[in-house]
Amino acid sequence: MSHENLNFRAAECSIPEIFDAVFEPIGKSGWKSNIVLTICGLLILGAAIAFSGQLYYGIGQTGLHIPVYWGGYIITFVFWIGVAHAGALISALLRLCGAEWKSAVTRVAEVITLFTLPAAGSFPLIHLGRTELFYYMLPLPNNRLLWPNFKSMLMWDVFAVSTYLTGSVLFLYVTMVPDLGIARPRMKGWIKTLYTILSWGWRGTAEEWKRVMEAAALYSVIILPVVISVHTIVSWDFAMQVVPGWHSEVFGPLFFVGALYSGTAAVFTMLGLLLWTYPGFKKVITQVHYDMLGRVWLVLGLAWAYLFFNDFVPAYYAHEPDKMDYLYYNGFGPYAAACWFLVIGNFALPLFCLAFQEFRRSIMPMFVLSIIVNIAMYIERVFIVIPGLEIYNGLNFNTIPYTYSATEIAIIAGTFGWSIGGLTLFCRIFPILPYWELAETKARQVEVDMAGVKVAYFQSGE
Amino acid sequence: MKVCAEYEDQITAFTAHRAILDKGADPEDIELRSPYPLSEHPIPPHRSKPMIMRNVVRLMWLCGLLGGFSFLTFTQWEWGLTAKTGGQPLVAVPINAIPMYECGMITAIIVTTIMFFVETRRYRQLVPALEEDMPVANGYIALVVSGDSAKKAKEWLDGTNARSVVSFVLPLAITSFLMTGCATGNLRYQQVIKPGEAPADMPAPTSLRMPTAAEQEVKPLQPLGWLYYGDQLAFERAEADFKRQEAELEEKVKNKQMKRKDVNKQLRKMRRDLDEYKPEILLYKSGVPSEIRDAKNPVPYDEASKKRGAELYALNCAQCHGVTGKGEGAVGAKWGGPEVVPHLGDAAKYGDESRYPDGFFYHNIIVGKNLMPSFGYKLTSREVWDIVNHIRELQGK
């Protein structure tokens, strides 16, 4: 990790050393991850209790009431869906672009998707109130000749989220098969059995590699449009309603880019934690990875800032009455503090900091920034859902403002427990860094001496 | 028997591969195994069967799209509710594009996975031998020679810069088949009313909708402020209980049966419990605000309005207040009839417009009252005034 060398290089250690670094955490437990797992387990338990309470007593346990009929659950749903977009962007888009440096971060991103997407998907079900009837949403033949309402945006969510979930799980699995097959002989105990079963007799012959690359390319091509459709459809949940602050044409791209922005932030949070827990990873995740991904993050931040302002600048220009009410309520009403935190935490701070290479290359500041951005992104989702409903004056009366109830807080905290705990457990059982991709990058790197400077370039792959 | 040589990088491995081919090894018997995709693919031509994955996925994607579309369209006509719409589909056909798109995508994803496993299956044993796997696991490239060529392979491979060359006997491949059965027969079919056989007197479809321009012209009287939130009756009952118990406790202190300190502690707890019952905003406790009470009904008392009012009354109020307004609706009867649910059609009482002006009804409908729910969130102002007109009609105005 030298500062002078700014062009990207593969890990600065041999392929067997990469193996040792990547598979070091497998099957081991440490106090750090034990504490995290205990806390996460307690959170999940709390959520289970709160949820059974909600099932028993009904949806009145939440703070929801007319006209604020969408609250914490939907906000957190949108938030998790956003974080789950990291997987698609980083592994699919970068894979298609043939960016060599993607190899260190692809699986981290995919695994984030693996755990946050079920967390997201559970919220509409919890929000149903009568969750036991969720199967009404599946197009099953039934003896009353009733089908789901295909006109409903929440129905489209079911289709989109389940497609994305299937896609990302299979994508993750198929690209992990080679790793499991390769590592199998060197694992011990039940992990060896697990790897043997999951790797399906992987042998690593040229024919198989060809197919794994082909499948990965196909998944990437399929997943990218799916992921766009997922968040666009989630944005339609709002944009198709006639509520001030919701009914906006720019919501599709705004949600999508915002999701990528917060997803990338989540990847940085995860990378920071990984480097803290497993210092051995520092050999393979270098400052150059941070720099490159930081640039992507910066661009996404800029794009998101543009779309965000694009959402209300036309309304402001035209002084559209409903939207102006909404804007003043946001900026100078009861939520003013949160609103200005959003502006600082999402635009001013990150866009300024990320412009500096020194900042992008330092692990700790990037970690802190990623957390600030994700908090601000959560607040942004609050702003999308709540104020529009609270000031919705098409009805004959207003009602008391919405607050999260204890049940909602417990369930939301439980999904955080699930995601973080799941990621921690995954790191202990499966390789969180894609060994074969790192090895491939290493094997393809050729270094030449150019006027005394060592320059790395990569032989093209297929 | 198999021979396995281990190489540190691609170039030496390719060289060795070419070398033993030149020496007469059968290309069928040689296999290069690596921990990462090699930059060349030294697959002998007769083995590299063309990959059909991409084309199958394309085809199945199309099938998924079409299948999804036909299924969704089919459901539109088979929907029980189409009886209400006179056989029209409930969902505009273009809307189907969205679920249909996802159908195509999920098919493509699943087919890719299946094709991946099907196509690589023929290069696999269920559990490969560990000796073969070890070099790859260690990060090296393995050149595995089996079959007839294996006999001579050891000496051929010795001079090729291999890290090591080992030969071993092939273990029995373990194969197992999982028998699965499908549980069938739990699908039952019941005779149902088909669309088109629906009874003729089925009411016309109604649904939530945007107010029309004419409706929007009748503005709400004023933003009514806060919702009356909580159960006033329960609170009053609890308050009475509290007063009674408080008096009892005071009595006990006076008779020296209990200590002041304990009583105070108990009272504090009881007061906290009582607070839980307290309705959050008691804005309307004092009755109808005078601006609303004295408001003039902006909707003229004409046939059209009375007819609309009658429909809305039948939908929203009749189950409690009864069709004729005597409190004889099914719910109303269960709750105790006219004693609990007011007799709105009573000309002597409610017909007295100085005591019960139109604004009084308007207010009660919008905010609700004790057991009666509020309708402010689902009726527009004009609809409320229409209902008021209908109530006047019931009273024989």
XYZ file of N, CA, C and O in Angstrom, chain B residues 109-247:
556
model
N -33.502 -15.601 -14.899
C -32.564 -15.848 -13.804
C -32.530 -17.324 -13.452
O -31.463 -17.945 -13.329
N -33.713 -17.909 -13.318
C -33.754 -19.315 -12.901
C -33.182 -20.202 -13.992
O -32.417 -21.136 -13.714
N -33.499 -19.873 -15.249
C -32.982 -20.699 -16.338
C -31.452 -20.605 -16.409
O -30.771 -21.602 -16.655
N -30.908 -19.425 -16.168
C -29.445 -19.302 -16.166
C -28.838 -20.260 -15.151
O -27.871 -20.967 -15.440
N -29.432 -20.283 -13.960
C -28.898 -21.153 -12.915
C -28.997 -22.615 -13.323
O -28.029 -23.376 -13.216
N -30.173 -22.985 -13.816
C -30.354 -24.384 -14.198
C -29.361 -24.743 -15.296
O -28.680 -25.773 -15.234
N -29.233 -23.866 -16.287
C -28.328 -24.153 -17.400
C -26.891 -24.263 -16.913
O -26.114 -25.087 -17.398
N -26.530 -23.420 -15.957
C -25.173 -23.482 -15.429
C -24.901 -24.865 -14.843
O -23.897 -25.505 -15.153
N -25.816 -25.352 -14.033
C -25.578 -26.654 -13.405
C -25.697 -27.781 -14.417
O -24.922 -28.731 -14.379
N -26.625 -27.664 -15.345
C -26.789 -28.728 -16.337
C -25.547 -28.796 -17.228
O -24.999 -29.867 -17.486
N -25.072 -27.645 -17.666
C -23.954 -27.659 -18.614
C -22.647 -28.070 -17.964
O -21.793 -28.664 -18.605
N -22.441 -27.703 -16.712
C -21.178 -28.090 -16.084
C -21.252 -29.490 -15.490
O -20.248 -30.048 -15.104
N -22.444 -30.050 -15.451
C -22.629 -31.349 -14.807
C -21.750 -32.420 -15.450
O -21.179 -33.257 -14.775
N -21.624 -32.370 -16.772
C -20.920 -33.465 -17.434
C -19.423 -33.415 -17.188
O -18.711 -34.336 -17.546
N -18.923 -32.335 -16.591
C -17.497 -32.299 -16.272
C -17.238 -32.669 -14.826
O -16.182 -32.423 -14.296
N -18.255 -33.211 -14.158
C -18.154 -33.345 -12.713
C -18.216 -34.778 -12.245
O -18.822 -35.630 -12.864
N -17.599 -34.981 -11.046
C -18.000 -36.120 -10.244
C -18.654 -35.483 -9.040
O -18.394 -34.330 -8.749
N -19.458 -36.244 -8.317
C -20.123 -35.585 -7.206
C -19.097 -35.151 -6.170
O -19.124 -34.043 -5.665
N -18.137 -36.027 -5.883
C -17.092 -35.657 -4.930
C -15.736 -35.976 -5.553
O -15.316 -37.116 -5.585
N -15.041 -34.976 -6.073
C -13.745 -35.254 -6.694
C -12.728 -35.725 -5.652
O -12.865 -35.453 -4.471
N -11.684 -36.424 -6.139
C -10.666 -36.951 -5.229
C -9.864 -35.808 -4.629
O -9.581 -34.820 -5.286
N -9.515 -35.972 -3.368
C -8.819 -34.897 -2.682
C -7.439 -34.618 -3.278
O -6.998 -33.480 -3.332
N -6.740 -35.683 -3.746
C -5.389 -35.487 -4.284
C -5.416 -34.538 -5.471
O -4.492 -33.780 -5.698
N -6.505 -34.637 -6.240
C -6.612 -33.772 -7.389
C -6.917 -32.348 -6.988
O -6.552 -31.406 -7.664
N -7.659 -32.223 -5.892
C -8.132 -30.909 -5.511
C -7.096 -30.103 -4.760
O -7.144 -28.887 -4.763
N -6.174 -30.798 -4.109
C -5.248 -30.104 -3.226
C -4.430 -29.017 -3.929
O -4.360 -27.900 -3.428
N -3.810 -29.321 -5.097
C -3.002 -28.265 -5.724
C -3.828 -27.019 -6.013
O -3.371 -25.900 -5.770
N -5.049 -27.207 -6.495
C -5.890 -26.059 -6.815
C -6.195 -25.283 -5.540
O -6.144 -24.057 -5.507
N -6.482 -26.023 -4.473
C -6.781 -25.358 -3.214
C -5.572 -24.575 -2.721
O -5.713 -23.569 -2.047
N -4.387 -25.032 -3.076
C -3.193 -24.331 -2.645
C -2.843 -23.164 -3.548
O -1.816 -22.526 -3.372
N -3.646 -22.924 -4.571
C -3.406 -21.775 -5.420
C -2.596 -22.086 -6.659
O -2.124 -21.173 -7.338
N -2.395 -23.358 -6.978
C -1.616 -23.712 -8.168
C -2.510 -24.302 -9.235
O -3.672 -24.622 -8.995
N -1.912 -24.467 -10.424
C -2.680 -25.049 -11.520
C -2.337 -26.527 -11.615
O -1.160 -26.900 -11.556
N -3.340 -27.379 -11.733
C -3.085 -28.818 -11.770
C -3.337 -29.339 -13.177
O -4.316 -28.978 -13.818
N -2.404 -30.164 -13.644
C -2.590 -30.827 -14.933
C -2.878 -32.285 -14.601
O -2.007 -32.995 -14.105
N -4.094 -32.718 -14.824
C -4.479 -34.064 -14.413
C -4.592 -34.937 -15.655
O -5.294 -34.592 -16.610
N -3.879 -36.047 -15.637
C -3.928 -36.961 -16.776
C -4.518 -38.274 -16.289
O -4.100 -38.809 -15.260
N -5.496 -38.800 -17.014
C -6.100 -40.061 -16.586
C -6.144 -41.001 -17.772
O -5.577 -40.724 -18.835
N -6.801 -42.126 -17.614
C -6.975 -43.070 -18.716
C -5.656 -43.706 -19.139
O -4.732 -43.875 -18.336
N -5.563 -44.025 -20.427
C -4.387 -44.737 -20.940
C -3.133 -43.883 -20.886
O -2.035 -44.377 -20.594
N -3.304 -42.599 -21.152
C -2.133 -41.728 -21.187
C -1.453 -41.636 -19.829
O -0.273 -41.281 -19.739
N -2.200 -41.965 -18.772
C -1.663 -41.782 -17.424
C -0.442 -42.652 -17.167
O 0.445 -42.293 -16.392
N -0.395 -43.805 -17.864
C 0.690 -44.745 -17.580
C 2.051 -44.122 -17.852
O 2.988 -44.286 -17.098
N 2.131 -43.369 -18.961
C 3.425 -42.790 -19.305
C 3.577 -41.367 -18.799
O 4.647 -40.785 -18.858
N 2.471 -40.815 -18.354
C 2.451 -39.381 -18.070
C 3.493 -38.970 -17.060
O 4.060 -37.891 -17.153
N 3.788 -39.864 -16.097
C 4.676 -39.455 -15.028
C 6.047 -39.064 -15.575
O 6.593 -38.026 -15.230
N 6.546 -39.902 -16.471
C 7.882 -39.556 -16.991
C 7.845 -38.369 -17.952
O 8.721 -37.532 -17.959
N 6.707 -38.268 -18.745
C 6.600 -37.104 -19.637
C 6.615 -35.806 -18.852
O 7.198 -34.805 -19.248
N 5.928 -35.811 -17.715
C 5.725 -34.570 -16.986
C 6.912 -34.174 -16.125
O 6.995 -33.048 -15.655
N 7.849 -35.113 -15.928
C 8.946 -34.822 -15.001
C 9.787 -33.626 -15.422
O 10.240 -32.862 -14.584
N 9.972 -33.427 -16.742
C 10.857 -32.345 -17.146
C 10.166 -31.025 -17.429
O 10.675 -30.204 -18.164
N 8.961 -30.801 -16.878
C 8.206 -29.620 -17.322
C 8.090 -28.537 -16.259
O 7.118 -27.791 -16.222
N 9.100 -28.417 -15.391
C 9.080 -27.369 -14.352
C 7.909 -27.499 -13.395
O 7.441 -26.520 -12.842
N 7.398 -28.728 -13.212
C 6.290 -28.900 -12.282
C 6.811 -28.789 -10.860
O 7.958 -29.116 -10.591
N 5.950 -28.286 -9.948
C 6.346 -28.228 -8.543
C 6.406 -29.641 -7.993
O 7.279 -29.974 -7.204
N 5.432 -30.469 -8.406
C 5.459 -31.864 -7.985
C 4.610 -32.671 -8.943
O 3.705 -32.126 -9.586
N 4.893 -33.964 -9.054
C 4.063 -34.831 -9.877
C 3.699 -36.042 -9.031
O 4.570 -36.700 -8.482
N 2.402 -36.290 -8.854
C 2.012 -37.461 -8.053
C 1.074 -38.321 -8.872
O 0.373 -37.848 -9.757
N 1.097 -39.624 -8.562
C 0.100 -40.472 -9.209
C -0.700 -41.182 -8.128
O -0.197 -41.460 -7.050
N -1.963 -41.442 -8.377
C -2.811 -42.049 -7.349
C -3.930 -42.835 -8.018
O -4.215 -42.684 -9.204
N -4.552 -43.688 -7.199
C -5.626 -44.536 -7.717
C -6.969 -43.841 -7.489
O -7.194 -43.234 -6.443
N -7.769 -43.926 -8.507
C -9.049 -43.216 -8.455
C -10.001 -43.833 -7.417
O -10.268 -45.023 -7.457
N -10.503 -43.060 -6.483
C -11.491 -43.615 -5.549
C -12.854 -43.741 -6.228
O -13.089 -43.145 -7.270
N -13.692 -44.556 -5.640
C -15.026 -44.746 -6.208
C -15.822 -43.452 -6.101
O -15.855 -42.816 -5.063
N -16.399 -43.086 -7.180
C -17.238 -41.873 -7.116
C -18.549 -42.205 -6.409
O -19.180 -43.208 -6.687
N -18.868 -41.393 -5.486
C -20.110 -41.635 -4.743
C -21.237 -40.896 -5.454
O -21.162 -39.705 -5.700
N -22.244 -41.636 -5.811
C -23.390 -40.962 -6.444
C -24.657 -41.340 -5.707
O -24.801 -42.472 -5.263
N -25.507 -40.416 -5.561
C -26.765 -40.766 -4.905
C -27.902 -40.052 -5.601
O -27.731 -38.987 -6.174
N -28.996 -40.645 -5.581
C -30.164 -40.026 -6.193
C -31.222 -39.799 -5.134
O -31.462 -40.660 -4.304
N -31.779 -38.628 -5.189
C -32.814 -38.333 -4.218
C -34.162 -38.542 -4.894
O -34.426 -38.001 -5.942
N -34.941 -39.423 -4.267
C -36.261 -39.635 -4.849
C -37.221 -38.596 -4.289
O -37.316 -38.420 -3.089
N -37.866 -37.913 -5.162
C -38.858 -36.965 -4.661
C -40.221 -37.313 -5.229
O -40.320 -37.804 -6.346
N -41.212 -37.109 -4.465
C -42.565 -37.353 -4.947
C -43.366 -36.088 -4.826
O -43.055 -35.230 -4.033
N -44.327 -35.975 -5.624
C -45.156 -34.783 -5.523
C -46.452 -35.138 -4.841
O -47.108 -36.092 -5.207
N -46.775 -34.376 -3.845
C -48.056 -34.582 -3.197
C -49.124 -33.945 -4.052
O -49.106 -32.746 -4.285
N -49.986 -34.774 -4.566
C -51.077 -34.194 -5.351
C -52.372 -34.540 -4.640
O -52.372 -35.274 -3.660
N -53.427 -34.045 -5.140
C -54.716 -34.467 -4.607
C -55.217 -33.589 -3.488
O -56.263 -33.857 -2.937
N -54.449 -32.530 -3.124
C -55.014 -31.660 -2.098
C -55.672 -30.438 -2.705
O -55.970 -29.483 -2.030
N -55.865 -30.496 -3.995
C -56.576 -29.394 -4.642
C -58.051 -29.773 -4.755
O -58.390 -30.789 -5.340
N -58.867 -28.978 -4.181
C -60.285 -29.270 -4.279
C -60.937 -28.241 -5.192
O -60.441 -27.139 -5.365
N -62.000 -28.593 -5.761
C -62.678 -27.650 -6.632
C -64.106 -27.488 -6.164
O -64.794 -28.453 -5.890
N -64.535 -26.279 -6.007
C -65.901 -26.048 -5.574
C -66.685 -25.372 -6.681
O -66.141 -24.601 -7.447
N -67.972 -25.646 -6.691
C -68.829 -25.000 -7.661
C -69.003 -23.537 -7.256
O -69.307 -23.235 -6.113
N -68.733 -22.635 -8.162
C -68.885 -21.232 -7.810
C -69.734 -20.542 -8.854
O -69.966 -21.072 -9.931
N -70.165 -19.328 -8.498
C -70.915 -18.542 -9.480
C -69.939 -18.003 -10.500
O -68.989 -17.309 -10.152
N -70.145 -18.303 -11.748
C -69.255 -17.825 -12.805
C -69.628 -16.396 -13.162
O -70.791 -16.014 -13.041
N -68.681 -15.605 -13.626
C -69.037 -14.273 -14.101
C -70.087 -14.405 -15.197
O -70.000 -15.301 -16.025
N -71.020 -13.534 -15.186
C -72.070 -13.650 -16.193
C -73.310 -14.304 -15.639
O -74.418 -14.050 -16.080
N -73.119 -15.172 -14.606
C -74.291 -15.778 -13.982
C -74.700 -14.990 -12.749
O -75.468 -15.446 -11.915
N -74.100 -13.819 -12.611
C -74.337 -13.054 -11.392
C -75.778 -12.584 -11.330
O -76.390 -12.323 -12.359
N -76.345 -12.489 -10.118
C -77.724 -12.025 -9.987
C -77.882 -10.632 -10.565
O -76.970 -9.812 -10.496
N -79.043 -10.375 -11.139
C -79.253 -9.123 -11.859
C -79.288 -7.927 -10.925
O -78.959 -6.814 -11.323
N -79.703 -8.168 -9.645
C -79.898 -7.017 -8.766
C -78.624 -6.627 -8.018
O -78.663 -5.938 -7.015
N -77.495 -7.102 -8.518
C -76.240 -6.728 -7.872
C -76.045 -5.218 -7.971
O -76.247 -4.638 -9.033
N -75.660 -4.553 -6.887
C -75.535 -3.094 -6.966
C -74.423 -2.668 -7.906
O -73.481 -3.417 -8.165
N -74.534 -1.453 -8.415
C -73.531 -0.933 -9.336
C -72.190 -0.809 -8.610
O -72.155 -0.574 -7.403
N -71.069 -1.000 -9.316
C -69.773 -0.918 -8.644
C -69.495 0.486 -8.138
O -69.781 1.462 -8.814
N -68.973 0.564 -6.931
C -68.522 1.860 -6.422
C -67.107 1.669 -5.927
O -66.745 0.596 -5.492
N -66.336 2.696 -5.989
C -64.993 2.559 -5.458
C -64.506 3.932 -5.027
O -65.128 4.947 -5.305
N -63.394 3.962 -4.339
C -62.815 5.231 -3.942
C -62.368 5.974 -5.190
O -61.923 5.383 -6.145
N -62.521 7.261 -5.188
C -62.189 8.000 -6.390
C -61.817 9.425 -6.015
O -61.983 9.858 -4.875
N -61.363 10.185 -6.992
C -61.072 11.590 -6.776
C -62.386 12.361 -6.800
O -63.290 12.023 -7.565
N -62.521 13.426 -5.993
C -63.717 14.268 -6.081
C -63.801 14.892 -7.460
O -62.776 15.289 -8.023
N -65.009 14.983 -8.018
C -65.166 15.627 -9.318
C -65.072 17.136 -9.135
O -65.068 17.630 -8.008
N -65.034 17.834 -10.277
C -64.894 19.290 -10.205
C -66.072 19.894 -9.440
O -65.904 20.779 -8.600
N -67.300 19.369 -9.728
C -68.487 19.919 -9.052
C -68.381 19.702 -7.552
O -68.758 20.559 -6.754
N -67.852 18.545 -7.190
C -67.734 18.258 -5.762
C -66.699 19.152 -5.101
O -66.858 19.577 -3.964
N -65.628 19.415 -5.863
C -64.576 20.220 -5.269
C -65.021 21.650 -5.034
O -64.443 22.375 -4.244
N -66.089 22.052 -5.743
C -66.557 23.412 -5.559
C -67.094 23.640 -4.157
O -67.041 24.745 -3.623
N -67.658 22.585 -3.548
C -68.141 22.723 -2.176
C -66.950 22.524 -1.251
O -66.472 21.427 -1.048
N -66.467 23.630 -0.717
C -65.226 23.567 0.080
C -65.539 23.105 1.502
O -66.636 23.358 1.997
N -64.599 22.467 2.160
C -64.780 22.176 3.582
C -64.968 23.491 4.324
O -64.410 24.513 3.918
N -65.736 23.449 5.408
C -66.046 24.702 6.104
C -64.789 25.393 6.588
O -64.598 26.562 6.410
N -63.962 24.661 7.251
C -62.696 25.211 7.740
C -61.880 23.998 8.119
O -62.450 22.949 8.402
N -60.548 24.116 8.117
C -59.782 22.961 8.595
C -60.200 22.716 10.033
O -60.158 23.631 10.858
N -60.618 21.490 10.318
C -61.260 21.283 11.598
C -60.287 21.085 12.747
O -60.693 20.816 13.856
N -58.979 21.201 12.471
C -58.054 21.084 13.586
C -57.755 19.638 13.915
O -57.483 18.863 13.012
N -57.826 19.287 15.151
C -57.333 17.981 15.557
C -58.429 16.953 15.688
O -59.550 17.264 16.011
N -58.028 15.744 15.463
C -58.961 14.630 15.626
C -59.180 14.384 17.107
O -58.288 14.505 17.920
N -60.394 14.025 17.399
C -60.729 13.649 18.747
C -60.200 12.229 18.938
O -60.689 11.290 18.325
N -59.167 12.103 19.714
C -58.399 10.858 19.700
C -58.494 10.199 21.055
O -58.010 10.736 22.047
N -59.107 9.065 21.167
C -59.225 8.415 22.460
C -60.680 8.144 22.752
O -61.572 8.510 22.010
N -60.940 7.462 23.852
C -62.287 7.037 24.165
C -62.797 7.837 25.350
O -62.448 7.574 26.499
N -63.600 8.844 25.072
C -64.052 9.735 26.128
C -64.861 8.993 27.179
O -64.664 9.177 28.374
N -65.751 8.093 26.729
C -66.616 7.382 27.677
C -65.790 6.567 28.649
O -65.983 6.637 29.878
N -64.827 5.816 28.095
C -63.999 4.967 28.949
C -63.254 5.831 29.946
O -63.110 5.472 31.118
N -62.805 7.001 29.464
C -62.073 7.888 30.366
C -62.965 8.375 31.499
O -62.572 8.356 32.657
N -64.179 8.751 31.140
C -65.064 9.255 32.188
C -65.365 8.185 33.217
O -65.392 8.443 34.425
N -65.557 6.957 32.723
C -65.825 5.844 33.650
C -64.624 5.649 34.573
O -64.765 5.543 35.793
N -63.432 5.644 33.969
C -62.236 5.421 34.778
C -62.050 6.553 35.779
O -61.644 6.330 36.931
N -62.404 7.766 35.353
C -62.256 8.916 36.233
C -63.186 8.780 37.441
O -62.793 9.028 38.586
N -64.421 8.328 37.176
C -65.375 8.149 38.266
C -64.860 7.100 39.249
O -64.892 7.286 40.473
N -64.347 5.986 38.671
C -63.762 4.928 39.510
C -62.681 5.493 40.395
O -62.613 5.208 41.593
N -61.827 6.297 39.760
C -60.690 6.854 40.473
C -61.165 7.712 41.648
O -60.691 7.581 42.765
N -62.180 8.544 41.405
C -62.682 9.439 42.455
C -63.209 8.614 43.627
O -62.959 8.924 44.792
N -63.937 7.533 43.283
C -64.521 6.693 44.318
C -63.413 6.060 45.174
O -63.420 6.138 46.403
N -62.443 5.503 44.491
C -61.360 4.833 45.226
C -60.559 5.824 46.050
O -60.143 5.518 47.166
N -60.381 7.016 45.502
C -59.639 8.038 46.227
C -60.347 8.361 47.538
O -59.734 8.415 48.615
N -61.666 8.502 47.439
C -62.444 8.804 48.633
C -62.306 7.676 49.651
O -62.112 7.908 50.850
